[in-house]
Amino acid sequence: DQQVKQNSPSLSVQEGRISILNCDYTNSMFDYFLWYKKYPAEGPTFLISISSIKDKNEDGRFTVFLNKSAKHLSLHIVPSQPGDSAVYFCAASSYGGSQGNLIFGKGTKLSVKP
Amino acid sequence: NAGVMQNPRHLVRRRGQEARLRCSPMKGHSHVYWYRQLPEEGLKFMVYLQKENIIDESGMPKERFSAEFPKEGPSILRIQQVVRGDSAAYFCASSPDRGQPQHFGDGTRLSIL
């Protein structure tokens, strides 16, 4: 049973446009969410996180939106750059992340075309 | 580079041998996590350790797998009597405290012949 779902395996976007990556979760106990970016043969790199007490968090070109009633979050990247091409993972945790174990989605491969 | 250091980057073992994967957390981080990633899958949590203590091992297979994080030295993930199904990328992450974002190493790719 997959508790964190990224239903789009891939996404292609033109450079300069907005990239929107989506993530759905089923466990209502999740209250802390993170996005990671991963290049081939490297480890995931932390991008941005959001606590369930917020509905939006912004850091430079990256914004995460959380819709608790829909159990849905999204990562917006604007403007998209070719260097953003990578696999993006959504992850969730309970108890404010203090539980330690992150539950990951399967990832969405983003391709940003020049 | 003060990031999470994992070694070796690649490890090849024959069935029945032992595999030892090492992880040195970021400076100042005392919480370590191990994850496994199978091809085309997301990362799956295995174990969460703090210095000398296992906090949560709910994702660890009951047999053949063990982990430690001694007072001195790196964290070790040990797999005894490896089988083909153990082939995967194993990632270690660390954080300064509970509830803080986890920062990952570049992983160890384990291949079982």
Coordinates of C-alpha atoms in Angstrom, one line a residue:
Chain A
D1 CA 0.0 0.0 0.0
Q2 CA 1.6 3.2 -1.2
Q3 CA 1.1 6.0 1.3
V4 CA 2.8 8.6 -0.9
K5 CA 2.0 8.7 -4.6
Q6 CA 3.6 10.6 -7.4
N7 CA 1.3 9.7 -10.3
S8 CA 3.3 11.3 -13.1
P9 CA 6.5 9.3 -13.8
S10 CA 7.8 12.1 -16.0
L11 CA 7.2 15.7 -16.9
S12 CA 8.7 17.8 -19.7
V13 CA 8.8 21.6 -19.6
Q14 CA 10.3 24.4 -21.6
E15 CA 13.0 26.5 -20.1
G16 CA 11.7 29.6 -18.4
R17 CA 8.2 28.1 -17.9
I18 CA 6.7 26.8 -14.6
S19 CA 7.2 23.2 -13.6
I20 CA 4.5 21.8 -11.3
L21 CA 5.2 18.4 -9.6
N22 CA 2.4 16.8 -7.7
C23 CA 2.2 14.4 -4.8
D24 CA -0.7 12.7 -3.0
Y25 CA -0.7 11.0 0.3
T26 CA -3.2 8.7 2.1
N27 CA -2.0 8.8 5.7
S28 CA -3.8 11.6 7.7
M29 CA -1.1 11.3 10.4
F30 CA 1.5 12.8 8.0
D31 CA 2.3 16.4 9.1
Y32 CA 5.7 17.1 7.6
F33 CA 6.5 17.0 4.0
L34 CA 9.8 17.4 2.0
W35 CA 10.9 17.6 -1.6
Y36 CA 14.2 16.1 -2.8
K37 CA 15.9 16.3 -6.1
K38 CA 18.1 13.5 -7.4
Y39 CA 20.6 13.3 -10.2
P40 CA 21.8 9.9 -11.5
A41 CA 24.4 8.2 -9.4
E42 CA 24.0 10.8 -6.6
G43 CA 22.1 11.0 -3.4
P44 CA 18.9 13.0 -3.0
T45 CA 19.4 16.7 -2.3
F46 CA 17.0 18.4 0.1
L47 CA 15.0 21.2 -1.6
I48 CA 12.3 22.5 0.6
S49 CA 9.9 21.3 3.3
I50 CA 6.5 22.2 4.8
S51 CA 4.8 21.6 8.0
S52 CA 1.1 20.9 8.1
I53 CA 0.5 24.1 10.0
K54 CA 1.3 26.0 6.8
D55 CA -0.2 25.8 3.4
K56 CA 2.7 27.4 1.5
N57 CA 6.4 27.7 1.8
E58 CA 8.7 29.5 -0.6
D59 CA 12.5 29.4 -1.1
G60 CA 13.8 31.2 -4.2
R61 CA 12.5 29.6 -7.3
F62 CA 10.8 26.8 -5.3
T63 CA 7.4 26.9 -3.7
V64 CA 5.6 24.1 -2.0
F65 CA 1.8 24.2 -1.6
L66 CA 0.0 21.9 0.8
N67 CA -3.8 21.1 0.6
K68 CA -4.5 19.1 3.7
S69 CA -8.2 18.5 3.0
A70 CA -7.2 17.0 -0.4
K71 CA -4.1 15.3 1.0
H72 CA -2.2 16.8 -1.8
L73 CA 1.0 18.8 -2.2
S74 CA 2.8 20.3 -5.2
L75 CA 6.2 21.8 -5.9
H76 CA 6.4 24.8 -8.2
I77 CA 9.6 25.7 -9.9
V78 CA 9.6 29.0 -11.7
P79 CA 11.4 29.8 -13.9
S80 CA 12.5 26.3 -14.8
Q81 CA 16.1 25.9 -15.9
P82 CA 17.9 23.0 -17.8
G83 CA 19.9 22.3 -14.6
D84 CA 16.6 21.4 -12.9
S85 CA 16.3 18.3 -15.0
A86 CA 16.4 15.5 -12.4
V87 CA 14.1 13.1 -10.6
Y88 CA 12.0 14.8 -7.9
F89 CA 10.9 12.8 -4.8
C90 CA 8.1 13.8 -2.4
A91 CA 8.5 12.5 1.1
A92 CA 6.3 12.5 4.2
S93 CA 6.6 11.9 7.9
S94 CA 4.6 12.0 11.1
Y95 CA 5.0 13.8 14.4
G96 CA 6.7 16.8 12.8
G97 CA 9.3 14.6 11.3
S98 CA 10.6 13.5 14.7
Q99 CA 9.7 10.0 14.0
G100 CA 12.7 9.8 11.7
N101 CA 11.4 7.5 8.9
L102 CA 10.5 9.3 5.7
I103 CA 8.0 7.7 3.4
F104 CA 9.0 8.5 -0.2
G105 CA 7.0 8.5 -3.5
K106 CA 8.4 6.8 -6.6
G107 CA 9.6 10.1 -8.1
T108 CA 8.8 12.2 -11.1
K109 CA 11.5 12.7 -13.8
L110 CA 11.6 16.4 -14.8
S111 CA 13.1 17.3 -18.2
V112 CA 13.6 21.0 -18.8
K113 CA 14.3 21.7 -22.5
P114 CA 16.4 24.7 -23.6
Chain B
N1 CA 33.2 18.4 1.3
A2 CA 31.5 18.3 4.7
G3 CA 28.5 16.3 3.4
V4 CA 27.4 12.7 4.3
M5 CA 30.2 10.4 3.2
Q6 CA 29.4 6.8 2.2
N7 CA 31.8 4.1 1.2
P8 CA 32.4 2.2 -0.8
R9 CA 30.4 3.7 -3.7
H10 CA 30.2 0.4 -5.4
L11 CA 30.4 -3.0 -3.8
V12 CA 30.3 -6.4 -5.5
R13 CA 29.7 -9.6 -3.5
R14 CA 28.9 -13.2 -4.3
R15 CA 25.9 -14.9 -2.8
G16 CA 26.6 -16.0 0.8
Q17 CA 29.2 -13.3 1.5
E18 CA 28.9 -10.4 3.9
A19 CA 28.5 -6.8 2.9
R20 CA 29.5 -3.9 5.1
L21 CA 28.4 -0.4 4.1
R22 CA 29.8 2.6 6.0
C23 CA 28.4 6.1 6.5
S24 CA 30.0 9.1 8.2
P25 CA 27.3 11.8 8.9
M26 CA 27.7 15.5 8.4
K27 CA 29.7 17.3 11.0
G28 CA 27.5 18.1 14.0
H29 CA 24.8 15.5 13.0
S30 CA 24.2 12.7 15.5
H31 CA 21.1 11.2 13.9
V32 CA 21.6 8.7 11.1
Y33 CA 19.1 7.0 8.8
W34 CA 19.5 4.2 6.2
Y35 CA 17.3 3.7 3.2
R36 CA 17.3 1.2 0.3
Q37 CA 16.3 2.0 -3.3
L38 CA 15.4 -0.7 -5.8
P39 CA 15.4 0.2 -9.5
E40 CA 12.4 2.4 -10.5
E41 CA 11.3 2.7 -6.9
G42 CA 11.4 5.3 -4.2
L43 CA 13.6 5.1 -1.2
K44 CA 12.4 2.7 1.5
F45 CA 13.3 3.4 5.2
M46 CA 15.3 0.8 6.9
V47 CA 16.7 2.0 10.3
Y48 CA 17.1 5.2 12.4
L49 CA 20.1 5.4 14.8
Q50 CA 21.4 7.9 17.2
K51 CA 24.9 7.5 18.7
E52 CA 25.1 4.0 20.2
N53 CA 21.3 3.5 20.0
I54 CA 18.8 2.1 17.5
I55 CA 15.8 4.4 17.6
D56 CA 13.6 2.7 14.9
E57 CA 14.4 -0.5 13.0
S58 CA 10.9 -1.1 11.7
G59 CA 12.1 -1.1 8.0
M60 CA 14.9 -3.5 8.5
P61 CA 14.5 -7.2 7.5
K62 CA 14.5 -9.4 10.6
E63 CA 17.2 -11.6 9.4
R64 CA 20.7 -11.0 8.0
F65 CA 20.6 -7.2 8.4
S66 CA 22.0 -5.2 11.2
A67 CA 23.1 -1.7 11.8
E68 CA 25.2 0.2 14.4
F69 CA 26.3 3.7 15.1
P70 CA 29.1 3.5 17.6
K71 CA 30.3 6.3 19.9
E72 CA 33.4 6.6 17.7
G73 CA 33.5 6.0 13.9
P74 CA 31.0 5.7 11.1
S75 CA 27.6 4.0 11.1
I76 CA 27.7 0.5 9.6
L77 CA 25.0 -1.4 7.8
R78 CA 25.9 -5.1 7.7
I79 CA 24.2 -7.6 5.5
Q80 CA 25.2 -11.3 6.1
Q81 CA 24.9 -14.1 3.6
V82 CA 23.8 -11.8 0.8
V83 CA 21.3 -12.9 -1.8
R84 CA 20.5 -11.6 -5.3
G85 CA 17.5 -9.7 -3.9
D86 CA 19.8 -7.5 -1.8
S87 CA 21.1 -5.8 -4.9
A88 CA 20.1 -2.2 -4.6
A89 CA 21.4 1.3 -3.8
Y90 CA 21.7 1.9 -0.1
F91 CA 21.6 5.5 1.0
C92 CA 22.5 7.0 4.4
A93 CA 21.2 10.3 5.6
S94 CA 21.9 12.4 8.7
S95 CA 20.3 15.2 10.6
P96 CA 21.4 17.4 13.5
D97 CA 18.2 16.6 15.5
R98 CA 14.8 14.9 15.2
G99 CA 12.4 16.8 13.0
Q100 CA 15.2 18.4 10.9
P101 CA 15.6 17.7 7.2
Q102 CA 17.7 14.7 6.4
H103 CA 20.7 15.2 4.2
F104 CA 21.8 12.2 2.1
G105 CA 25.1 10.7 0.9
D106 CA 25.6 9.5 -2.6
G107 CA 24.9 5.9 -1.7
T108 CA 26.5 2.5 -2.0
R109 CA 25.5 0.4 -5.0
L110 CA 25.5 -3.2 -4.0
S111 CA 25.6 -5.8 -6.7
I112 CA 25.3 -9.5 -5.9
L113 CA 26.7 -12.0 -8.3

